[in-house]
Amino acid sequence: MNQIEVCLVGTGAVRVNLERGGPAFVVTAGDERILVDCGRNTVHNLTRAGYTVESINKVFVTHLHFDHVCDLAYFVLLSWNNGRKERIRFFGPQGLADFLDYALLKTYEQDIKSRLGHGKDPLGIEWSVTEIEADGEFHSGGDLVCSALFTEHGNMPNLNFRFDLGDKRVVITSDTSADPRLTPFCRDADLLVSECSGPKSFLDERPWGTWHMWPETVAALCREAGVKRVALKHLVVEDWTDDREISAKMAAAVRAAFDGEVILGPDGLKIQV
Ligand SMILES: [Zn+2]
Ligand SMILES: [Zn+2]
């Protein structure tokens, strides 16, 4: 059956936000279950959403800003501890292999040696890494085809991901500047999970503001690409204001310029596509 389920595991961003974890999404399609990014509190939020860490064997990383990878060590080590049976396959930007080497193998060298010493299966702490070097298809599993698009964000390798299963299409953006090449990449998507870091007036005042999208650019992308539904994520502005309605206002601004459904999910929301 051509069905994709997307779980908004974490829709927050960098700063501590008790309502929203850092970026993390689970895409389930056929036999494939893929974690996209592993930000703050991902392991807790995965558990709340009903996933065990050891059941996830593929991890896609958009980029190496810490808010997208800071829970990876806990994710990997806990899944090993819990009895992982399959090696993890990582896909992500250039530098990911070194990142995992340093952030896991070197940092936790004593821990790993200690656990191996009492008989833990080494397979659970082994992985493969594919560093994506060009736009286009980089992975397929069953009928699911996964493609990447590099866009500008923070002067670092930065990947947006697309999932095609039969006639179903889901796109999860990274943090990204608005880029006209996102339009063909998102063409006719049934669901776009898009970053929406803050209103333009907020981003205009931040030195990093040009690295991100705001409601009007999200709406324009949805319109031009013929996207059917959009879910907003990476809601940075929530952590800078006392206005508890700020994200609802951003969603309303997207709705004002886009006729499709606009989803402002709580963490843990599962969307069927
Ligand atoms: Zn970033
Ligand atoms: Zn980010």
PDB file of C-alpha atoms and ligand atoms in Angstrom:
ATOM      1  CA  MET A   1       0.000   0.000   0.000  1.00  0.00           C
ATOM      2  CA  ASN A   2       1.324   3.410  -0.939  1.00  0.00           C
ATOM      3  CA  GLN A   3       1.071   5.110   2.407  1.00  0.00           C
ATOM      4  CA  ILE A   4       3.579   7.310   4.154  1.00  0.00           C
ATOM      5  CA  GLU A   5       3.264   8.287   7.802  1.00  0.00           C
ATOM      6  CA  VAL A   6       5.162  11.284   9.088  1.00  0.00           C
ATOM      7  CA  CYS A   7       5.514  11.876  12.810  1.00  0.00           C
ATOM      8  CA  LEU A   8       6.420  15.385  13.944  1.00  0.00           C
ATOM      9  CA  VAL A   9       8.634  14.155  16.774  1.00  0.00           C
ATOM     10  CA  GLY A  10      10.127  17.565  17.542  1.00  0.00           C
ATOM     11  CA  THR A  11       8.999  20.891  16.078  1.00  0.00           C
ATOM     12  CA  GLY A  12      11.182  23.225  18.138  1.00  0.00           C
ATOM     13  CA  ALA A  13      14.693  24.463  17.507  1.00  0.00           C
ATOM     14  CA  VAL A  14      17.797  25.597  19.389  1.00  0.00           C
ATOM     15  CA  ARG A  15      16.725  26.909  22.776  1.00  0.00           C
ATOM     16  CA  VAL A  16      15.018  25.018  25.563  1.00  0.00           C
ATOM     17  CA  ASN A  17      11.292  24.943  24.919  1.00  0.00           C
ATOM     18  CA  LEU A  18       9.344  22.718  27.280  1.00  0.00           C
ATOM     19  CA  GLU A  19       6.497  22.352  24.778  1.00  0.00           C
ATOM     20  CA  ARG A  20       8.609  21.415  21.763  1.00  0.00           C
ATOM     21  CA  GLY A  21      11.659  19.210  21.344  1.00  0.00           C
ATOM     22  CA  GLY A  22      14.442  19.920  18.869  1.00  0.00           C
ATOM     23  CA  PRO A  23      14.112  18.902  15.217  1.00  0.00           C
ATOM     24  CA  ALA A  24      13.227  15.235  14.700  1.00  0.00           C
ATOM     25  CA  PHE A  25      10.785  13.444  12.384  1.00  0.00           C
ATOM     26  CA  VAL A  26       9.986   9.810  11.702  1.00  0.00           C
ATOM     27  CA  VAL A  27       9.017   8.782   8.186  1.00  0.00           C
ATOM     28  CA  THR A  28       7.421   5.342   7.911  1.00  0.00           C
ATOM     29  CA  ALA A  29       6.823   3.905   4.443  1.00  0.00           C
ATOM     30  CA  GLY A  30       6.440   0.205   3.749  1.00  0.00           C
ATOM     31  CA  ASP A  31       9.205  -1.564   5.643  1.00  0.00           C
ATOM     32  CA  GLU A  32      11.238   1.621   5.999  1.00  0.00           C
ATOM     33  CA  ARG A  33      11.311   3.651   9.203  1.00  0.00           C
ATOM     34  CA  ILE A  34      13.607   6.648   8.984  1.00  0.00           C
ATOM     35  CA  LEU A  35      14.546   9.211  11.613  1.00  0.00           C
ATOM     36  CA  VAL A  36      15.265  12.644  10.149  1.00  0.00           C
ATOM     37  CA  ASP A  37      17.450  14.717  12.498  1.00  0.00           C
ATOM     38  CA  CYS A  38      17.962  14.069  16.190  1.00  0.00           C
ATOM     39  CA  GLY A  39      17.746  17.314  18.124  1.00  0.00           C
ATOM     40  CA  ARG A  40      17.154  18.082  21.778  1.00  0.00           C
ATOM     41  CA  ASN A  41      14.958  15.518  23.593  1.00  0.00           C
ATOM     42  CA  THR A  42      14.474  13.348  20.501  1.00  0.00           C
ATOM     43  CA  VAL A  43      14.822  10.123  22.477  1.00  0.00           C
ATOM     44  CA  HIS A  44      12.186  11.196  25.016  1.00  0.00           C
ATOM     45  CA  ASN A  45       9.834  12.383  22.289  1.00  0.00           C
ATOM     46  CA  LEU A  46      10.303   9.204  20.249  1.00  0.00           C
ATOM     47  CA  THR A  47       9.320   7.205  23.306  1.00  0.00           C
ATOM     48  CA  ARG A  48       6.272   9.412  23.917  1.00  0.00           C
ATOM     49  CA  ALA A  49       5.253   8.900  20.278  1.00  0.00           C
ATOM     50  CA  GLY A  50       5.454   5.122  20.683  1.00  0.00           C
ATOM     51  CA  TYR A  51       8.761   4.330  18.973  1.00  0.00           C
ATOM     52  CA  THR A  52      11.588   2.361  20.537  1.00  0.00           C
ATOM     53  CA  VAL A  53      15.034   3.689  19.641  1.00  0.00           C
ATOM     54  CA  GLU A  54      16.275   0.222  18.704  1.00  0.00           C
ATOM     55  CA  SER A  55      13.511  -0.108  16.075  1.00  0.00           C
ATOM     56  CA  ILE A  56      14.977   2.732  14.012  1.00  0.00           C
ATOM     57  CA  ASN A  57      17.798   1.629  11.737  1.00  0.00           C
ATOM     58  CA  LYS A  58      18.124   4.539   9.335  1.00  0.00           C
ATOM     59  CA  VAL A  59      18.951   8.119  10.242  1.00  0.00           C
ATOM     60  CA  PHE A  60      19.036  11.038   7.810  1.00  0.00           C
ATOM     61  CA  VAL A  61      20.859  14.164   9.008  1.00  0.00           C
ATOM     62  CA  THR A  62      20.064  17.497   7.334  1.00  0.00           C
ATOM     63  CA  HIS A  63      23.118  19.403   8.589  1.00  0.00           C
ATOM     64  CA  LEU A  64      25.495  19.540  11.507  1.00  0.00           C
ATOM     65  CA  HIS A  65      24.162  22.498  13.496  1.00  0.00           C
ATOM     66  CA  PHE A  66      23.976  21.179  17.043  1.00  0.00           C
ATOM     67  CA  ASP A  67      20.228  21.641  17.409  1.00  0.00           C
ATOM     68  CA  HIS A  68      19.777  18.891  14.768  1.00  0.00           C
ATOM     69  CA  VAL A  69      22.231  16.332  16.126  1.00  0.00           C
ATOM     70  CA  CYS A  70      22.657  16.914  19.860  1.00  0.00           C
ATOM     71  CA  ASP A  71      20.683  13.797  20.920  1.00  0.00           C
ATOM     72  CA  LEU A  72      22.441  11.425  18.497  1.00  0.00           C
ATOM     73  CA  ALA A  73      24.913  10.013  21.009  1.00  0.00           C
ATOM     74  CA  TYR A  74      22.109   9.174  23.437  1.00  0.00           C
ATOM     75  CA  PHE A  75      20.019   7.701  20.603  1.00  0.00           C
ATOM     76  CA  VAL A  76      22.829   5.411  19.415  1.00  0.00           C
ATOM     77  CA  LEU A  77      24.163   4.387  22.827  1.00  0.00           C
ATOM     78  CA  LEU A  78      20.714   3.771  24.312  1.00  0.00           C
ATOM     79  CA  SER A  79      19.636   1.688  21.326  1.00  0.00           C
ATOM     80  CA  TRP A  80      22.820  -0.388  21.703  1.00  0.00           C
ATOM     81  CA  ASN A  81      22.141  -0.764  25.408  1.00  0.00           C
ATOM     82  CA  ASN A  82      18.535  -1.817  24.638  1.00  0.00           C
ATOM     83  CA  GLY A  83      19.689  -4.570  22.308  1.00  0.00           C
ATOM     84  CA  ARG A  84      19.832  -3.147  18.790  1.00  0.00           C
ATOM     85  CA  LYS A  85      19.856  -6.015  16.271  1.00  0.00           C
ATOM     86  CA  GLU A  86      20.701  -4.118  13.081  1.00  0.00           C
ATOM     87  CA  ARG A  87      23.484  -1.708  12.212  1.00  0.00           C
ATOM     88  CA  ILE A  88      22.371   1.891  11.832  1.00  0.00           C
ATOM     89  CA  ARG A  89      22.669   3.384   8.369  1.00  0.00           C
ATOM     90  CA  PHE A  90      23.384   7.104   8.446  1.00  0.00           C
ATOM     91  CA  PHE A  91      22.905   9.432   5.481  1.00  0.00           C
ATOM     92  CA  GLY A  92      23.854  13.087   5.662  1.00  0.00           C
ATOM     93  CA  PRO A  93      26.240  15.864   4.734  1.00  0.00           C
ATOM     94  CA  GLN A  94      29.964  15.810   4.301  1.00  0.00           C
ATOM     95  CA  GLY A  95      31.556  15.665   7.755  1.00  0.00           C
ATOM     96  CA  LEU A  96      28.985  13.281   9.228  1.00  0.00           C
ATOM     97  CA  ALA A  97      31.388  10.329   9.450  1.00  0.00           C
ATOM     98  CA  ASP A  98      33.933  12.394  11.380  1.00  0.00           C
ATOM     99  CA  PHE A  99      31.182  13.833  13.566  1.00  0.00           C
ATOM    100  CA  LEU A 100      30.030  10.352  14.593  1.00  0.00           C
ATOM    101  CA  ASP A 101      33.584   9.209  15.090  1.00  0.00           C
ATOM    102  CA  TYR A 102      34.360  12.080  17.471  1.00  0.00           C
ATOM    103  CA  ALA A 103      30.982  12.540  19.132  1.00  0.00           C
ATOM    104  CA  LEU A 104      30.494   8.832  19.799  1.00  0.00           C
ATOM    105  CA  LEU A 105      33.484   6.562  19.416  1.00  0.00           C
ATOM    106  CA  LYS A 106      36.098   8.930  20.845  1.00  0.00           C
ATOM    107  CA  THR A 107      33.954  10.688  23.436  1.00  0.00           C
ATOM    108  CA  TYR A 108      32.481   7.437  24.769  1.00  0.00           C
ATOM    109  CA  GLU A 109      35.575   5.280  24.310  1.00  0.00           C
ATOM    110  CA  GLN A 110      35.710   4.214  27.967  1.00  0.00           C
ATOM    111  CA  ASP A 111      31.991   3.466  28.105  1.00  0.00           C
ATOM    112  CA  ILE A 112      32.065   1.420  24.903  1.00  0.00           C
ATOM    113  CA  LYS A 113      35.123  -0.548  25.997  1.00  0.00           C
ATOM    114  CA  SER A 114      33.516  -1.217  29.358  1.00  0.00           C
ATOM    115  CA  ARG A 115      30.263  -2.537  27.857  1.00  0.00           C
ATOM    116  CA  LEU A 116      32.051  -4.647  25.256  1.00  0.00           C
ATOM    117  CA  GLY A 117      34.023  -6.079  28.196  1.00  0.00           C
ATOM    118  CA  HIS A 118      30.877  -7.538  29.731  1.00  0.00           C
ATOM    119  CA  GLY A 119      29.678  -9.034  26.484  1.00  0.00           C
ATOM    120  CA  LYS A 120      27.552  -6.435  24.699  1.00  0.00           C
ATOM    121  CA  ASP A 121      27.110  -7.292  21.011  1.00  0.00           C
ATOM    122  CA  PRO A 122      29.468  -4.978  19.051  1.00  0.00           C
ATOM    123  CA  LEU A 123      27.002  -4.932  16.128  1.00  0.00           C
ATOM    124  CA  GLY A 124      24.792  -2.510  18.056  1.00  0.00           C
ATOM    125  CA  ILE A 125      27.510   0.139  18.120  1.00  0.00           C
ATOM    126  CA  GLU A 126      28.503  -0.250  14.473  1.00  0.00           C
ATOM    127  CA  TRP A 127      27.124   1.831  11.624  1.00  0.00           C
ATOM    128  CA  SER A 128      27.613   2.807   8.021  1.00  0.00           C
ATOM    129  CA  VAL A 129      27.694   6.398   6.809  1.00  0.00           C
ATOM    130  CA  THR A 130      26.777   7.691   3.370  1.00  0.00           C
ATOM    131  CA  GLU A 131      27.884  11.285   2.928  1.00  0.00           C
ATOM    132  CA  ILE A 132      25.672  12.729   0.197  1.00  0.00           C
ATOM    133  CA  GLU A 133      27.679  14.682  -2.346  1.00  0.00           C
ATOM    134  CA  ALA A 134      25.178  15.764  -4.972  1.00  0.00           C
ATOM    135  CA  ASP A 135      21.517  16.576  -5.482  1.00  0.00           C
ATOM    136  CA  GLY A 136      19.294  13.660  -6.477  1.00  0.00           C
ATOM    137  CA  GLU A 137      18.402  10.150  -5.419  1.00  0.00           C
ATOM    138  CA  PHE A 138      20.664   8.722  -2.716  1.00  0.00           C
ATOM    139  CA  HIS A 139      18.704   5.815  -1.245  1.00  0.00           C
ATOM    140  CA  SER A 140      15.879   3.478  -2.110  1.00  0.00           C
ATOM    141  CA  GLY A 141      14.261   0.787  -0.030  1.00  0.00           C
ATOM    142  CA  GLY A 142      11.385  -1.272  -1.414  1.00  0.00           C
ATOM    143  CA  ASP A 143       9.332   1.202  -3.427  1.00  0.00           C
ATOM    144  CA  LEU A 144      10.505   4.199  -1.403  1.00  0.00           C
ATOM    145  CA  VAL A 145      12.896   6.554  -3.188  1.00  0.00           C
ATOM    146  CA  CYS A 146      14.773   9.195  -1.182  1.00  0.00           C
ATOM    147  CA  SER A 147      16.278  12.267  -2.812  1.00  0.00           C
ATOM    148  CA  ALA A 148      18.251  15.239  -1.542  1.00  0.00           C
ATOM    149  CA  LEU A 149      18.605  18.879  -2.492  1.00  0.00           C
ATOM    150  CA  PHE A 150      21.419  21.071  -1.207  1.00  0.00           C
ATOM    151  CA  THR A 151      20.444  24.630  -0.290  1.00  0.00           C
ATOM    152  CA  GLU A 152      22.199  27.505   1.420  1.00  0.00           C
ATOM    153  CA  HIS A 153      22.108  27.610   5.208  1.00  0.00           C
ATOM    154  CA  GLY A 154      24.859  28.864   7.476  1.00  0.00           C
ATOM    155  CA  ASN A 155      27.700  28.265   4.983  1.00  0.00           C
ATOM    156  CA  MET A 156      27.631  24.543   5.585  1.00  0.00           C
ATOM    157  CA  PRO A 157      26.588  21.456   3.615  1.00  0.00           C
ATOM    158  CA  ASN A 158      22.815  21.431   4.048  1.00  0.00           C
ATOM    159  CA  LEU A 159      20.307  18.852   2.815  1.00  0.00           C
ATOM    160  CA  ASN A 160      16.563  18.882   2.213  1.00  0.00           C
ATOM    161  CA  PHE A 161      14.992  15.438   1.870  1.00  0.00           C
ATOM    162  CA  ARG A 162      12.230  14.099  -0.388  1.00  0.00           C
ATOM    163  CA  PHE A 163      10.421  10.770  -0.020  1.00  0.00           C
ATOM    164  CA  ASP A 164       8.558   9.271  -2.994  1.00  0.00           C
ATOM    165  CA  LEU A 165       6.435   6.159  -2.632  1.00  0.00           C
ATOM    166  CA  GLY A 166       4.393   5.405  -5.748  1.00  0.00           C
ATOM    167  CA  ASP A 167       2.345   8.547  -6.322  1.00  0.00           C
ATOM    168  CA  LYS A 168       2.853   9.838  -2.758  1.00  0.00           C
ATOM    169  CA  ARG A 169       5.419  12.536  -2.085  1.00  0.00           C
ATOM    170  CA  VAL A 170       6.670  14.031   1.193  1.00  0.00           C
ATOM    171  CA  VAL A 171       9.369  16.690   1.546  1.00  0.00           C
ATOM    172  CA  ILE A 172      11.095  17.660   4.786  1.00  0.00           C
ATOM    173  CA  THR A 173      13.129  20.822   4.495  1.00  0.00           C
ATOM    174  CA  SER A 174      16.250  21.498   6.425  1.00  0.00           C
ATOM    175  CA  ASP A 175      16.870  24.917   7.896  1.00  0.00           C
ATOM    176  CA  THR A 176      17.178  26.851   4.664  1.00  0.00           C
ATOM    177  CA  SER A 177      17.170  30.167   2.924  1.00  0.00           C
ATOM    178  CA  ALA A 178      14.302  30.524   0.478  1.00  0.00           C
ATOM    179  CA  ASP A 179      15.590  29.016  -2.761  1.00  0.00           C
ATOM    180  CA  PRO A 180      13.784  28.807  -6.136  1.00  0.00           C
ATOM    181  CA  ARG A 181      15.161  25.300  -6.595  1.00  0.00           C
ATOM    182  CA  LEU A 182      12.953  24.141  -3.720  1.00  0.00           C
ATOM    183  CA  THR A 183       9.927  24.647  -5.994  1.00  0.00           C
ATOM    184  CA  PRO A 184      10.645  21.790  -8.445  1.00  0.00           C
ATOM    185  CA  PHE A 185      11.945  19.693  -5.549  1.00  0.00           C
ATOM    186  CA  CYS A 186       8.598  20.053  -3.725  1.00  0.00           C
ATOM    187  CA  ARG A 187       6.471  19.804  -6.896  1.00  0.00           C
ATOM    188  CA  ASP A 188       2.980  18.414  -6.110  1.00  0.00           C
ATOM    189  CA  ALA A 189       4.056  17.172  -2.670  1.00  0.00           C
ATOM    190  CA  ASP A 190       1.223  15.660  -0.642  1.00  0.00           C
ATOM    191  CA  LEU A 191       2.931  16.952   2.477  1.00  0.00           C
ATOM    192  CA  LEU A 192       5.694  19.490   2.984  1.00  0.00           C
ATOM    193  CA  VAL A 193       7.244  19.729   6.444  1.00  0.00           C
ATOM    194  CA  SER A 194       8.794  23.165   6.268  1.00  0.00           C
ATOM    195  CA  GLU A 195      10.917  25.214   8.513  1.00  0.00           C
ATOM    196  CA  CYS A 196       9.285  28.482   9.549  1.00  0.00           C
ATOM    197  CA  SER A 197      11.700  30.057  11.973  1.00  0.00           C
ATOM    198  CA  GLY A 198       9.885  33.324  12.615  1.00  0.00           C
ATOM    199  CA  PRO A 199       8.070  36.282  11.071  1.00  0.00           C
ATOM    200  CA  LYS A 200      10.130  38.293   8.557  1.00  0.00           C
ATOM    201  CA  SER A 201      10.344  41.242  10.986  1.00  0.00           C
ATOM    202  CA  PHE A 202      11.942  38.904  13.564  1.00  0.00           C
ATOM    203  CA  LEU A 203      14.413  37.342  11.117  1.00  0.00           C
ATOM    204  CA  ASP A 204      15.350  40.749   9.663  1.00  0.00           C
ATOM    205  CA  GLU A 205      16.812  41.669  13.045  1.00  0.00           C
ATOM    206  CA  ARG A 206      18.956  38.542  13.466  1.00  0.00           C
ATOM    207  CA  PRO A 207      22.426  38.105  11.918  1.00  0.00           C
ATOM    208  CA  TRP A 208      21.379  34.571  10.946  1.00  0.00           C
ATOM    209  CA  GLY A 209      17.927  35.634   9.694  1.00  0.00           C
ATOM    210  CA  THR A 210      18.777  35.181   6.012  1.00  0.00           C
ATOM    211  CA  TRP A 211      19.474  31.487   6.641  1.00  0.00           C
ATOM    212  CA  HIS A 212      15.780  30.792   7.266  1.00  0.00           C
ATOM    213  CA  MET A 213      12.249  30.989   5.861  1.00  0.00           C
ATOM    214  CA  TRP A 214       9.296  32.984   7.190  1.00  0.00           C
ATOM    215  CA  PRO A 215       5.533  32.478   6.675  1.00  0.00           C
ATOM    216  CA  GLU A 216       5.256  34.360   3.366  1.00  0.00           C
ATOM    217  CA  THR A 217       8.172  32.463   1.801  1.00  0.00           C
ATOM    218  CA  VAL A 218       6.715  29.157   3.018  1.00  0.00           C
ATOM    219  CA  ALA A 219       3.318  30.070   1.517  1.00  0.00           C
ATOM    220  CA  ALA A 220       4.915  31.112  -1.783  1.00  0.00           C
ATOM    221  CA  LEU A 221       6.800  27.829  -1.998  1.00  0.00           C
ATOM    222  CA  CYS A 222       3.607  25.856  -1.321  1.00  0.00           C
ATOM    223  CA  ARG A 223       1.665  27.820  -3.935  1.00  0.00           C
ATOM    224  CA  GLU A 224       4.295  27.690  -6.634  1.00  0.00           C
ATOM    225  CA  ALA A 225       5.071  24.001  -6.103  1.00  0.00           C
ATOM    226  CA  GLY A 226       1.419  22.911  -5.857  1.00  0.00           C
ATOM    227  CA  VAL A 227       1.931  21.460  -2.381  1.00  0.00           C
ATOM    228  CA  LYS A 228      -1.249  20.007  -0.873  1.00  0.00           C
ATOM    229  CA  ARG A 229      -0.500  20.281   2.872  1.00  0.00           C
ATOM    230  CA  VAL A 230       2.225  21.964   4.868  1.00  0.00           C
ATOM    231  CA  ALA A 231       3.320  21.317   8.463  1.00  0.00           C
ATOM    232  CA  LEU A 232       5.402  23.994  10.149  1.00  0.00           C
ATOM    233  CA  LYS A 233       8.526  23.215  12.181  1.00  0.00           C
ATOM    234  CA  HIS A 234      11.714  24.813  13.567  1.00  0.00           C
ATOM    235  CA  LEU A 235       9.623  27.450  15.344  1.00  0.00           C
ATOM    236  CA  VAL A 236      12.593  29.463  16.638  1.00  0.00           C
ATOM    237  CA  VAL A 237      10.639  32.612  17.417  1.00  0.00           C
ATOM    238  CA  GLU A 238       8.662  30.871  20.189  1.00  0.00           C
ATOM    239  CA  ASP A 239      11.797  30.899  22.307  1.00  0.00           C
ATOM    240  CA  TRP A 240      12.336  34.641  21.940  1.00  0.00           C
ATOM    241  CA  THR A 241       8.946  36.012  22.877  1.00  0.00           C
ATOM    242  CA  ASP A 242       6.289  35.859  25.581  1.00  0.00           C
ATOM    243  CA  ASP A 243       3.604  35.788  22.864  1.00  0.00           C
ATOM    244  CA  ARG A 244       2.203  32.275  23.214  1.00  0.00           C
ATOM    245  CA  GLU A 245       0.194  32.782  20.016  1.00  0.00           C
ATOM    246  CA  ILE A 246       3.184  33.602  17.832  1.00  0.00           C
ATOM    247  CA  SER A 247       3.244  30.268  15.983  1.00  0.00           C
ATOM    248  CA  ALA A 248      -0.533  30.308  15.507  1.00  0.00           C
ATOM    249  CA  LYS A 249      -0.111  33.777  13.989  1.00  0.00           C
ATOM    250  CA  MET A 250       2.571  32.441  11.643  1.00  0.00           C
ATOM    251  CA  ALA A 251       0.267  29.598  10.612  1.00  0.00           C
ATOM    252  CA  ALA A 252      -2.489  32.165   9.938  1.00  0.00           C
ATOM    253  CA  ALA A 253      -0.059  34.162   7.791  1.00  0.00           C
ATOM    254  CA  VAL A 254       0.692  31.040   5.736  1.00  0.00           C
ATOM    255  CA  ARG A 255      -3.053  30.335   5.379  1.00  0.00           C
ATOM    256  CA  ALA A 256      -3.626  33.889   4.162  1.00  0.00           C
ATOM    257  CA  ALA A 257      -1.470  33.201   1.105  1.00  0.00           C
ATOM    258  CA  PHE A 258      -1.949  29.457   0.553  1.00  0.00           C
ATOM    259  CA  ASP A 259      -5.208  27.559   0.061  1.00  0.00           C
ATOM    260  CA  GLY A 260      -4.034  24.128   1.254  1.00  0.00           C
ATOM    261  CA  GLU A 261      -4.082  22.753   4.776  1.00  0.00           C
ATOM    262  CA  VAL A 262      -1.596  24.310   7.220  1.00  0.00           C
ATOM    263  CA  ILE A 263      -0.678  22.111  10.177  1.00  0.00           C
ATOM    264  CA  LEU A 264       0.799  23.515  13.358  1.00  0.00           C
ATOM    265  CA  GLY A 265       1.292  20.288  15.164  1.00  0.00           C
ATOM    266  CA  PRO A 266       2.128  19.526  18.721  1.00  0.00           C
ATOM    267  CA  ASP A 267       5.136  17.245  19.054  1.00  0.00           C
ATOM    268  CA  GLY A 268       4.128  13.645  18.465  1.00  0.00           C
ATOM    269  CA  LEU A 269       1.476  14.385  15.812  1.00  0.00           C
ATOM    270  CA  LYS A 270       1.307  11.611  13.186  1.00  0.00           C
ATOM    271  CA  ILE A 271       0.209  12.624   9.706  1.00  0.00           C
ATOM    272  CA  GLN A 272      -1.002  10.040   7.176  1.00  0.00           C
ATOM    273  CA  VAL A 273      -0.164  10.682   3.565  1.00  0.00           C
TER     274      VAL A 273
HETATM  275 ZN    ZN B   1      20.710  25.144  11.163  1.00  0.00          ZN
HETATM  276 ZN    ZN B   2      18.179  24.474  13.331  1.00  0.00          ZN
END
